[in-house]
Amino acid sequence: MQKTILITGVTSGIGKALFEHLQHQGHFVIGIGRNAAKLKLLAHKSETPEQHLLLTCDLASFSAIEKTIETVKQQFKDGLDVLINNAAVVPKNKKLTEDGFEMQYQVNHLAVAKLSFGLLSLIRKKQGRIIITSSNAHKRAKFDVDDLEATGKYHPLRSYMRTKLYNIMFAMSLREKENVPVYAVHPGLVKTEIGTKDTSKLYAAIWRLFTSRGIRPEKAVSTYTYLVEAAHPEALYYYRSKPEKYLAVIDDAAARQLLWRETLKAIHKDKQSPELI
Ligand SMILES: NC(=O)c1ccc[n+]([C@@H]2O[C@H](COP(=O)([O-])OP(=O)(O)OC[C@H]3O[C@@H](n4cnc5c(N)ncnc54)[C@H](OP(=O)(O)O)[C@@H]3O)[C@@H](O)[C@H]2O)c1
């Protein structure tokens, strides 16, 4: 049966491979990207223009996400089967977004929460599910109660690992609190350009060398396909379509609650949210 699937970060790497693969499987895909020119090129090259909608949205901006949520709600009133939160960044230097948060904290984590909450009613309509691209890099992250945003002494990889940890913590909390199926995925080591964007030539070269033994993005889609199609996958975190171990702090209810409260405070900055309880 054709599903309606929204994917973030479809202009390169894993998101692009997923965008193409899921259409090939017969699904309708709403693809989100920050770069209008890249989206145009993607549309131009597509062999299945009737099977997708491409939307420009900078996930580093809450107001842009809110506009996108409204557009999707208007155009897909029947609901969404799957939301795949996939986009992420690893800028070398500390940057703040227009909303005042560290870039990775906002794009890799807060945007996931903002979009998931905003589209939850559509997902419920179809008894759908949410998938979040995390990473086994989270296993080297430190959960620091005093510096959730990891801005104390910014280091790109430290921030990245922490946001990938938050992806799984948030997935577990969302599952528990909203009673919706949520999964996190480790895609494996994948030859993409993520480590070459917004960074130095040296860091980019190290990333290319590091991922030279990685898989092609097209090979990373199988776990997502499994989670899109399987009847009721039970585990929280998957790698190669199988449950994968995750860091112990993710099972710590107090740590998850702290992240949950701070996340909701951040994404509802200007509003008093009933979910803050
Ligand atoms: N590659 C790996 O080995 C690996 C391993 C584990 C986990 N992951 C995870 O896999 C996911 C995909 O990464 P990738 O490796 O495929 O990297 P990628 O090729 O750089 O893809 C990231 C996508 O996110 C988009 N994006 C970034 N910032 C955005 C923003 N503010 N608004 C909207 N879209 C934005 C990028 O757009 P542009 O095209 O404009 O840059 C791109 O389409 C990430 O969550 C990453 O953490 C990757």
Coordinates of N, CA, C and O and ligand atoms in Angstrom, one line a residue, residues 9-14 33-35 38 57-60 86-89 107 133-135 160 164 186-190 192-194 197 207, ligand 1:
G9 N 16.2 16.5 5.0 CA 17.6 16.4 4.5 C 17.7 15.5 3.3 O 18.5 14.6 3.3
V10 N 16.9 15.8 2.2 CA 16.8 14.9 1.1 C 17.8 15.4 -0.1 O 17.8 14.8 -1.1
T11 N 18.5 16.5 0.2 CA 19.4 17.0 -0.9 C 20.7 16.3 -1.0 O 21.5 16.6 -1.9
S12 N 21.1 15.4 -0.1 CA 22.3 14.7 -0.2 C 22.3 13.5 0.7 O 21.4 13.3 1.5
G13 N 23.3 12.6 0.5 CA 23.6 11.5 1.4 C 22.5 10.6 1.6 O 21.8 10.2 0.7
I14 N 22.3 10.2 2.9 CA 21.3 9.1 3.2 C 19.9 9.6 2.9 O 19.0 8.8 2.4
G33 N 14.4 20.2 2.3 CA 15.8 20.6 2.2 C 15.9 22.1 2.4 O 14.9 22.8 2.3
R34 N 17.2 22.5 2.8 CA 17.4 23.9 3.0 C 17.8 24.7 1.8 O 17.7 25.9 1.8
N35 N 18.2 24.0 0.8 CA 18.9 24.6 -0.4 C 17.9 24.5 -1.6 O 17.8 23.4 -2.2
K38 N 19.4 23.0 -4.9 CA 19.6 21.5 -4.8 C 18.2 20.8 -4.9 O 18.1 19.8 -5.6
C57 N 12.9 24.3 3.5 CA 12.7 24.6 4.9 C 14.1 24.6 5.6 O 14.7 23.5 5.6
D58 N 14.5 25.7 6.2 CA 15.7 25.7 7.0 C 15.4 25.2 8.4 O 14.7 26.0 9.1
L59 N 15.9 24.0 8.7 CA 15.5 23.5 10.0 C 16.2 24.2 11.2 O 16.0 23.9 12.3
A60 N 17.1 25.2 10.8 CA 17.7 26.0 11.9 C 16.8 27.1 12.3 O 17.2 28.0 13.1
N86 N 15.9 13.1 9.5 CA 17.2 12.6 9.1 C 18.3 13.7 9.0 O 19.5 13.4 9.2
A87 N 17.9 15.0 8.8 CA 18.9 16.0 8.5 C 19.8 16.3 9.7 O 19.3 16.1 10.9
A88 N 21.0 16.6 9.5 CA 21.9 17.0 10.6 C 23.1 17.7 10.0 O 23.4 17.7 8.8
V89 N 23.8 18.4 10.9 CA 25.0 19.2 10.6 C 26.1 19.0 11.6 O 25.8 18.7 12.8
V107 N 19.4 22.1 15.0 CA 19.1 21.3 13.7 C 19.0 19.8 14.0 O 18.1 19.2 13.6
T133 N 17.1 9.5 12.5 CA 18.5 9.1 12.3 C 19.4 9.5 13.4 O 19.7 10.7 13.6
S134 N 19.9 8.5 14.2 CA 20.8 8.8 15.2 C 22.2 8.3 14.7 O 22.5 8.4 13.5
S135 N 23.0 7.8 15.6 CA 24.3 7.3 15.2 C 25.0 6.6 16.4 O 24.8 6.9 17.6
Y160 N 28.1 16.9 18.3 CA 27.5 16.0 17.4 C 27.1 14.7 18.2 O 25.9 14.3 18.1
K164 N 23.3 13.2 18.9 CA 22.9 11.9 18.4 C 22.4 11.0 19.6 O 21.5 10.2 19.5
H186 N 20.8 3.7 13.5 CA 22.2 3.9 13.2 C 22.4 3.4 11.8 O 22.2 2.2 11.5
P187 N 22.7 4.3 10.8 CA 22.8 3.9 9.4 C 24.1 3.2 9.1 O 24.2 2.7 7.9
G188 N 25.1 3.2 10.0 CA 26.4 2.6 9.7 C 27.3 3.8 9.3 O 26.9 4.9 9.3
L189 N 28.5 3.4 8.9 CA 29.5 4.4 8.4 C 29.2 4.6 6.9 O 29.3 3.6 6.2
V190 N 28.7 5.8 6.5 CA 28.3 6.0 5.2 C 29.1 7.1 4.5 O 29.3 8.1 5.1
T192 N 29.2 10.0 2.9 CA 28.5 11.1 2.6 C 29.4 12.4 2.8 O 30.5 12.2 3.2
E193 N 28.8 13.5 2.5 CA 29.6 14.8 2.6 C 29.4 15.5 3.9 O 29.8 16.6 4.1
I194 N 28.7 14.8 4.9 CA 28.3 15.6 6.1 C 29.6 16.2 6.8 O 29.5 17.3 7.3
K197 N 31.1 19.7 5.2 CA 30.3 21.0 5.1 C 30.6 21.9 6.2 O 30.6 21.4 7.4
W207 N 37.5 13.4 7.3 CA 36.2 12.7 7.1 C 36.2 11.8 5.9 O 35.7 10.7 5.9
Ligands
LIG1 N1 27.4 9.5 7.1 C1 27.6 8.7 8.2 O1 28.5 7.9 8.3 C2 26.6 8.8 9.3 C3 26.7 7.8 10.4 C4 25.8 7.9 11.4 C5 24.7 8.8 11.3 N2 24.6 9.6 10.3 C6 23.4 10.5 10.3 O2 22.8 10.4 9.0 C7 22.0 11.6 8.8 C8 22.2 12.1 7.4 O3 23.5 12.5 7.2 P1 24.4 12.2 5.9 O4 25.6 11.5 6.3 O5 23.6 11.7 4.8 O6 24.9 13.7 5.6 P2 24.5 14.8 4.5 O7 24.8 14.2 3.1 O8 25.2 16.0 4.8 O9 23.0 15.0 4.6 C9 22.4 15.8 5.6 C10 21.2 16.4 5.0 O10 20.6 17.4 5.9 C11 20.4 18.6 5.3 N3 20.4 19.7 6.2 C12 21.4 20.1 7.0 N4 21.1 21.2 7.7 C13 19.8 21.5 7.3 C14 18.9 22.5 7.7 N5 19.2 23.5 8.5 N6 17.7 22.5 7.1 C15 17.3 21.6 6.3 N7 18.1 20.6 5.9 C16 19.4 20.6 6.4 C17 21.5 18.7 4.3 O11 21.3 19.7 3.3 P3 22.4 20.2 2.3 O12 22.4 19.3 1.1 O13 22.0 21.6 1.9 O14 23.7 20.2 3.0 C18 21.5 17.3 3.7 O15 20.4 17.1 2.8 C19 22.4 12.6 9.9 O16 21.4 12.6 10.9 C20 23.7 12.0 10.4 O17 23.9 12.4 11.8 C21 25.5 9.6 9.2

